[in-house]
Every structure is written in structure tokens, then in C-alpha cells.
Coordinates of C-alpha atoms in Angstrom, one line a residue:
Chain A
M1350 CA 104.2 80.9 103.8
S1351 CA 104.9 77.6 104.9
S1352 CA 101.4 76.1 103.4
R1353 CA 102.5 77.6 100.1
R1354 CA 106.0 75.9 100.5
S1355 CA 104.5 72.4 100.9
R1356 CA 102.1 73.0 98.3
Q1357 CA 104.9 74.0 95.8
S1358 CA 106.9 70.6 96.7
T1359 CA 103.8 68.5 95.8
A1360 CA 102.3 70.3 92.8
G1361 CA 105.6 71.2 91.2
V1362 CA 104.1 74.1 89.5
S1363 CA 105.1 77.8 89.5
R1364 CA 105.0 80.3 92.0
I1365 CA 102.2 82.4 90.8
S1366 CA 98.9 81.8 92.8
D1367 CA 98.3 78.0 93.2
D1368 CA 94.3 78.5 93.0
Q1369 CA 94.4 80.2 89.9
I1370 CA 96.7 77.3 88.5
I1371 CA 94.6 74.4 89.8
E1372 CA 91.5 76.5 88.5
L1373 CA 92.8 76.9 85.1
V1374 CA 94.5 73.1 85.0
S1375 CA 90.7 72.0 85.9
K1376 CA 89.4 74.1 83.0
L1377 CA 91.7 72.3 80.8
R1378 CA 90.7 69.0 82.2
Q1379 CA 87.2 69.5 81.0
L1380 CA 88.4 70.2 77.4
L1381 CA 90.4 67.0 77.3
P1382 CA 88.4 64.0 75.7
E1383 CA 90.4 61.4 77.6
I1384 CA 90.8 62.9 81.1
R1385 CA 87.4 64.1 81.6
D1386 CA 86.1 60.8 81.2
R1387 CA 88.2 59.3 83.8
R1388 CA 86.8 61.2 86.5
S1389 CA 89.5 61.2 88.9
D1390 CA 90.5 64.3 91.0
K1391 CA 94.2 63.1 91.4
V1392 CA 95.5 63.7 87.7
S1393 CA 98.7 65.3 88.0
A1394 CA 99.7 68.6 86.3
S1395 CA 102.3 67.0 84.1
K1396 CA 99.9 64.5 82.7
V1397 CA 97.3 67.1 82.0
L1398 CA 100.0 69.0 79.9
Q1399 CA 100.9 65.9 78.2
E1400 CA 97.3 65.1 77.3
T1401 CA 96.9 68.6 76.2
C1402 CA 100.2 68.7 74.0
N1403 CA 98.9 65.2 72.5
Y1404 CA 95.3 66.7 71.6
I1405 CA 96.7 70.0 70.2
R1406 CA 99.0 68.0 67.9
S1407 CA 96.1 65.9 66.7
L1408 CA 94.1 68.9 66.2
H1409 CA 96.5 70.4 64.1
R1410 CA 96.9 67.0 62.1
E1411 CA 93.4 66.9 61.3
V1412 CA 93.2 70.6 60.2
D1413 CA 96.1 69.7 57.6
D1414 CA 94.1 66.4 56.6
L1415 CA 91.0 68.5 56.0
S1416 CA 92.8 71.0 54.1
E1417 CA 94.1 68.4 52.0
R1418 CA 91.0 66.8 51.4
L1419 CA 89.1 70.2 50.8
S1420 CA 91.7 70.9 48.0
Q1421 CA 91.2 67.5 46.3
L1422 CA 87.6 68.0 46.8
L1423 CA 87.2 71.6 45.2
A1424 CA 89.6 70.9 42.6
T1425 CA 87.3 68.1 41.1
I1426 CA 84.2 70.4 41.4
D1427 CA 83.6 70.4 37.8
T1428 CA 80.1 68.9 37.7
D1429 CA 77.1 71.1 36.6
S1430 CA 74.6 70.2 39.2
A1431 CA 73.1 73.1 41.1
E1432 CA 74.7 72.2 44.4
A1433 CA 78.1 72.4 42.7
A1434 CA 77.4 75.7 41.2
I1435 CA 76.4 76.9 44.8
I1436 CA 79.7 75.7 46.3
R1437 CA 81.5 76.9 43.5
S1438 CA 80.1 80.5 43.9
L1439 CA 80.5 80.4 47.5
I1440 CA 84.2 79.5 47.7
M1441 CA 86.0 80.4 44.6
Chain B
M503 CA 83.7 83.8 76.5
R504 CA 81.2 84.1 73.4
P505 CA 79.0 81.0 72.7
P506 CA 80.7 78.7 70.4
S507 CA 77.7 79.0 67.6
S508 CA 78.5 82.6 66.9
L509 CA 82.4 82.0 66.9
K510 CA 81.8 79.2 64.1
Q511 CA 79.6 81.6 62.0
E512 CA 82.2 84.0 62.5
F513 CA 85.0 81.8 61.5
L514 CA 83.0 80.5 58.6
K515 CA 82.4 83.9 57.3
K516 CA 86.1 85.2 57.4
W517 CA 87.3 81.8 56.0
I518 CA 84.9 81.9 53.1
T519 CA 86.1 85.7 52.3
G520 CA 89.4 84.3 52.3
L521 CA 89.0 81.5 50.3
Q522 CA 87.0 83.7 47.8
R523 CA 89.9 86.4 47.9
C524 CA 92.7 83.8 47.4
S525 CA 90.9 81.8 44.5
S526 CA 90.2 85.2 42.6
S527 CA 93.8 85.9 42.1
K528 CA 95.0 82.6 41.1
R529 CA 92.9 80.8 38.7
N530 CA 94.9 77.5 38.2
M531 CA 96.5 76.6 41.7
S532 CA 98.1 73.3 41.9
I533 CA 97.0 71.0 44.8
L534 CA 99.9 71.8 47.0
E535 CA 99.1 75.4 46.6
R536 CA 95.5 75.2 47.0
T537 CA 96.1 73.2 50.2
K538 CA 98.5 75.5 51.5
A539 CA 95.7 78.5 50.9
I540 CA 93.0 76.6 52.5
K541 CA 95.1 76.0 55.7
L542 CA 96.5 79.6 55.7
S543 CA 92.9 81.1 55.0
A544 CA 91.5 78.8 57.9
D545 CA 94.2 79.7 60.4
V546 CA 94.1 83.4 59.9
A547 CA 90.4 83.5 59.8
M548 CA 90.6 81.6 63.0
A549 CA 92.9 84.3 64.6
S550 CA 91.0 87.1 63.2
A551 CA 87.6 85.9 64.9
R552 CA 89.4 86.8 68.1
N553 CA 89.9 90.2 67.1
S554 CA 93.4 90.5 68.7
T555 CA 92.2 89.8 72.1
T556 CA 94.5 86.9 72.8
C557 CA 98.4 86.6 72.3
W558 CA 98.1 83.6 70.1
S559 CA 95.9 85.3 67.6
R560 CA 98.2 88.3 66.9
A561 CA 101.3 85.9 66.8
L562 CA 99.9 83.7 64.4
I563 CA 98.9 86.6 62.1
A564 CA 102.2 87.8 62.7
N565 CA 104.1 84.6 61.8
A566 CA 102.0 84.1 58.7
S567 CA 102.8 87.5 57.5
K568 CA 106.6 87.5 58.2
D569 CA 108.6 89.4 55.4
G570 CA 109.7 87.2 52.9
S571 CA 107.5 84.1 53.4
D572 CA 105.0 83.0 50.8
G573 CA 102.3 83.6 53.3
K574 CA 102.5 87.5 53.4
H575 CA 100.9 88.6 50.4
L576 CA 98.4 86.0 51.2
V577 CA 97.5 87.1 54.5
E578 CA 97.2 90.9 53.1
Q579 CA 94.8 89.6 50.6
I580 CA 92.7 87.8 53.1
L581 CA 92.6 90.3 55.5
G582 CA 92.5 93.4 53.4
L583 CA 92.8 96.7 55.5
E584 CA 92.2 94.6 58.5
S585 CA 95.9 93.2 58.1
E586 CA 97.3 96.8 58.7
R587 CA 95.4 97.7 61.4
L588 CA 96.1 93.9 63.3
M589 CA 100.0 94.4 62.2
M590 CA 100.0 98.1 64.4
K591 CA 98.5 96.6 67.3
K592 CA 101.0 93.9 67.6
A593 CA 103.7 96.1 66.8
S594 CA 102.8 98.4 69.8
T595 CA 101.4 96.2 72.5
G596 CA 102.8 92.9 71.7
A597 CA 106.5 93.3 71.7
L598 CA 106.1 95.7 75.0
V599 CA 104.0 93.3 76.8
C600 CA 106.2 90.3 75.8
N601 CA 109.5 92.4 76.9
K602 CA 107.8 93.2 80.3
R603 CA 107.1 89.7 80.8
I604 CA 110.3 88.4 80.1
R605 CA 112.2 91.0 82.4
S606 CA 109.8 90.2 84.9
K607 CA 110.7 86.6 84.7
K608 CA 114.2 87.2 84.8
I609 CA 114.1 89.3 88.1
L610 CA 111.8 86.6 89.5
K611 CA 114.0 83.8 88.8
R612 CA 117.2 85.8 90.0
S613 CA 115.6 86.5 93.3
C614 CA 114.6 82.8 93.3
R615 CA 118.1 81.3 93.0
I616 CA 118.9 82.2 96.6
P617 CA 119.4 78.6 98.0
R618 CA 116.7 77.3 100.7
T619 CA 117.5 74.6 102.8
R620 CA 114.9 71.9 102.6
K621 CA 114.5 69.2 105.3
C622 CA 113.0 66.3 103.6
V623 CA 113.5 62.9 102.9
P624 CA 115.9 62.3 99.9
Q625 CA 113.4 60.0 98.0
V626 CA 110.6 62.7 98.2
A627 CA 113.2 65.1 97.4
L628 CA 113.9 63.1 94.0
A629 CA 110.4 62.6 93.2
T630 CA 109.5 66.0 93.5
S631 CA 112.4 67.4 91.5
I632 CA 111.6 64.8 88.8
A633 CA 107.9 66.0 88.7
K634 CA 109.1 69.5 88.5
R635 CA 111.3 68.6 85.7
M636 CA 108.4 66.7 83.7
V637 CA 106.2 69.7 84.4
R638 CA 108.9 72.0 83.0
K639 CA 109.5 69.9 80.2
R640 CA 106.2 69.5 79.0
T641 CA 105.3 73.4 79.4
Q642 CA 108.2 73.9 77.0
V643 CA 106.6 71.5 74.5
L644 CA 103.2 73.3 75.1
K645 CA 104.8 76.6 74.6
S646 CA 106.3 75.2 71.1
L647 CA 102.6 74.4 70.0
I648 CA 101.0 77.4 70.7
P649 CA 101.7 80.4 68.4
G650 CA 103.8 83.0 70.5
G651 CA 103.9 80.6 73.4
E652 CA 107.7 81.3 74.2
F653 CA 106.8 84.8 75.5
M654 CA 104.2 84.0 78.0
N655 CA 104.1 83.2 81.8
E656 CA 102.6 79.8 83.1
V657 CA 99.2 81.2 83.5
S658 CA 98.7 83.1 80.6
L659 CA 99.9 80.1 78.9
I660 CA 97.3 78.1 80.1
E661 CA 94.7 80.8 79.3
E662 CA 96.0 81.1 75.9
T663 CA 96.0 77.0 75.5
L664 CA 92.2 77.0 76.5
D665 CA 91.5 79.3 73.9
Y666 CA 93.7 78.1 71.4
I667 CA 92.1 74.6 71.7
I668 CA 88.4 76.0 71.6
S669 CA 89.2 77.9 68.3
L670 CA 91.1 74.9 66.9
R671 CA 87.8 72.6 67.6
V672 CA 85.7 75.1 66.0
Q673 CA 88.1 75.4 63.0
V674 CA 88.0 71.4 62.6
D675 CA 84.0 71.4 63.2
V676 CA 83.5 74.0 60.3
M677 CA 86.1 72.4 57.9
R678 CA 84.7 68.9 58.4
G679 CA 81.2 70.3 57.8
L680 CA 82.4 71.8 54.2
A681 CA 84.2 68.8 53.4
G682 CA 81.1 66.6 54.1
V683 CA 79.0 68.8 51.8
S684 CA 81.7 69.0 49.1
E685 CA 81.8 65.2 49.1
L686 CA 77.9 64.9 48.7
V687 CA 77.9 67.5 46.0
N688 CA 80.7 65.3 44.2
H689 CA 79.1 62.0 44.6
N690 CA 75.9 63.5 43.1

């Protein structure tokens, strides 16, 4: 009991099993491009959360940009080449 | 976890089907409409590739098909019969699970409001309380980013985040690939 309480005051995360959370946070760290390269074991939970939010936001932005780019490209596929016909038949 | 390559293939298949269905109905779309259709079909394809196994995928499809939104008709077109099945699943399991979670969270919160005496140095107490507040604030932000995040507890939130990030990466990779191919074709 006392060990869990002292863990709580340092980790600052929820009361659900600490090991579970630590495992999940480490998995999250594997996915994040910046933290993974830093190779430190002392990254705080709040830093991981912040990097996660930034990463998700950048992925969202990329999806939006790609959608716009694709929409412009597909609108102008009017050439008569064989490849254009393939793409047209694939998507339109 | 399924290997990413099969996830890519499934996403691509569903996305192309969705795009075909969107374009077949509306011949002359404006650029804005087409952009929205592409993004929506990509999101819906990404979510349905998970087959209702994750909370975020259900929430994403539910949000897209909300009554009165532009997306509803589009989602029904893209998913076809599948959309009805997915809607039924969400209605029955999603809401119940979410309510249970909210209720248990309230009970937990109430029981933890009992004051505890903490005998630590004031500076340490301040630092830890600031750290806790940061974590809580950032958790709130994360909840706003993940579809359906407001209903999850911390553990599920992190699990869903992991899955969501993987799916987003697959989506970006496939879209980038298609954009690259289209650009090559256009230049020829």
C-alpha cells in the first residue's frame, strides 16, 4: 500500500495498476518519432502525452493536406494516357 | 496486432470502394466537395478496417453519420449495408459500456475525495501537484483528439491512442502513395 502511494506521488498518473500504465506509456514512446531517438528512460508521463498530442495533430494535418492534394490531382486527370485511364477506373 | 501490411491492403480496398461510390453518385464535384469526400472516405475506411473492435473506430463512424450532418449520406453510401450493422453494434454496446465507465469513474472519484494526510515537504508537494495537473491537462487534450475519447478511462485511452496512431500512419502512407502515383501520371 505504502509503495503504491509513494509511486503515485512521483508518477502523477491514475490509480489503476501502475505497471499497466508504465507498459502502455513505453509502447507509446516507441511510436513517437522524437522520444524514441532520445534513448532516455526518464521521460515523464506529461512529456509523452504532449508529444503524443503533437504527433496526432501533425498526422491529422498531413491527412488534410494529402486530401487536398489528391482532390486537385484527381480533378485534373484528363489526359488520355493509359495510366490515367487506370487511375480513373480505379477511383472514379 | 495485425501486421501493418495487411492493414494497409484492407484500408486501400475499402478506401477505393468508398471513393468509387462517392464519385459515381456525383459527377461534377467542386474541389472542396471532393476534398471532403476523399477525407471522409479515408477516415471511414480506416475506421471500418478495425471492424468495430476499437472504441475510436465506432465513435468515428458514429460522428460521421450523425443525423443532419453532410457526412451521413456519404457514410451510408461508402459502407452500404455494413453501416447498419455497425450502427446497431454501437448503439447496443458502446453507450452501455460508456455509461458504465462514467458511473464507475464517479464512484471512484467520490471514494477518493476522502482527505488523506500527506507528510511531505511543501516544495515536493507543490511539484507533484503541478505534475499531476499537467498530466491531467494533457490527458484532456488527448481525449479531445481521439474520437470518442471523452468516454474512456486512462488505460483504455492509451490503448486506443496506440491503435489510432498506427491506423493514422497507415492512412497517411497509403494516401501519400496514391498522391505520388497520381502526380507521376499527371506529369506524363
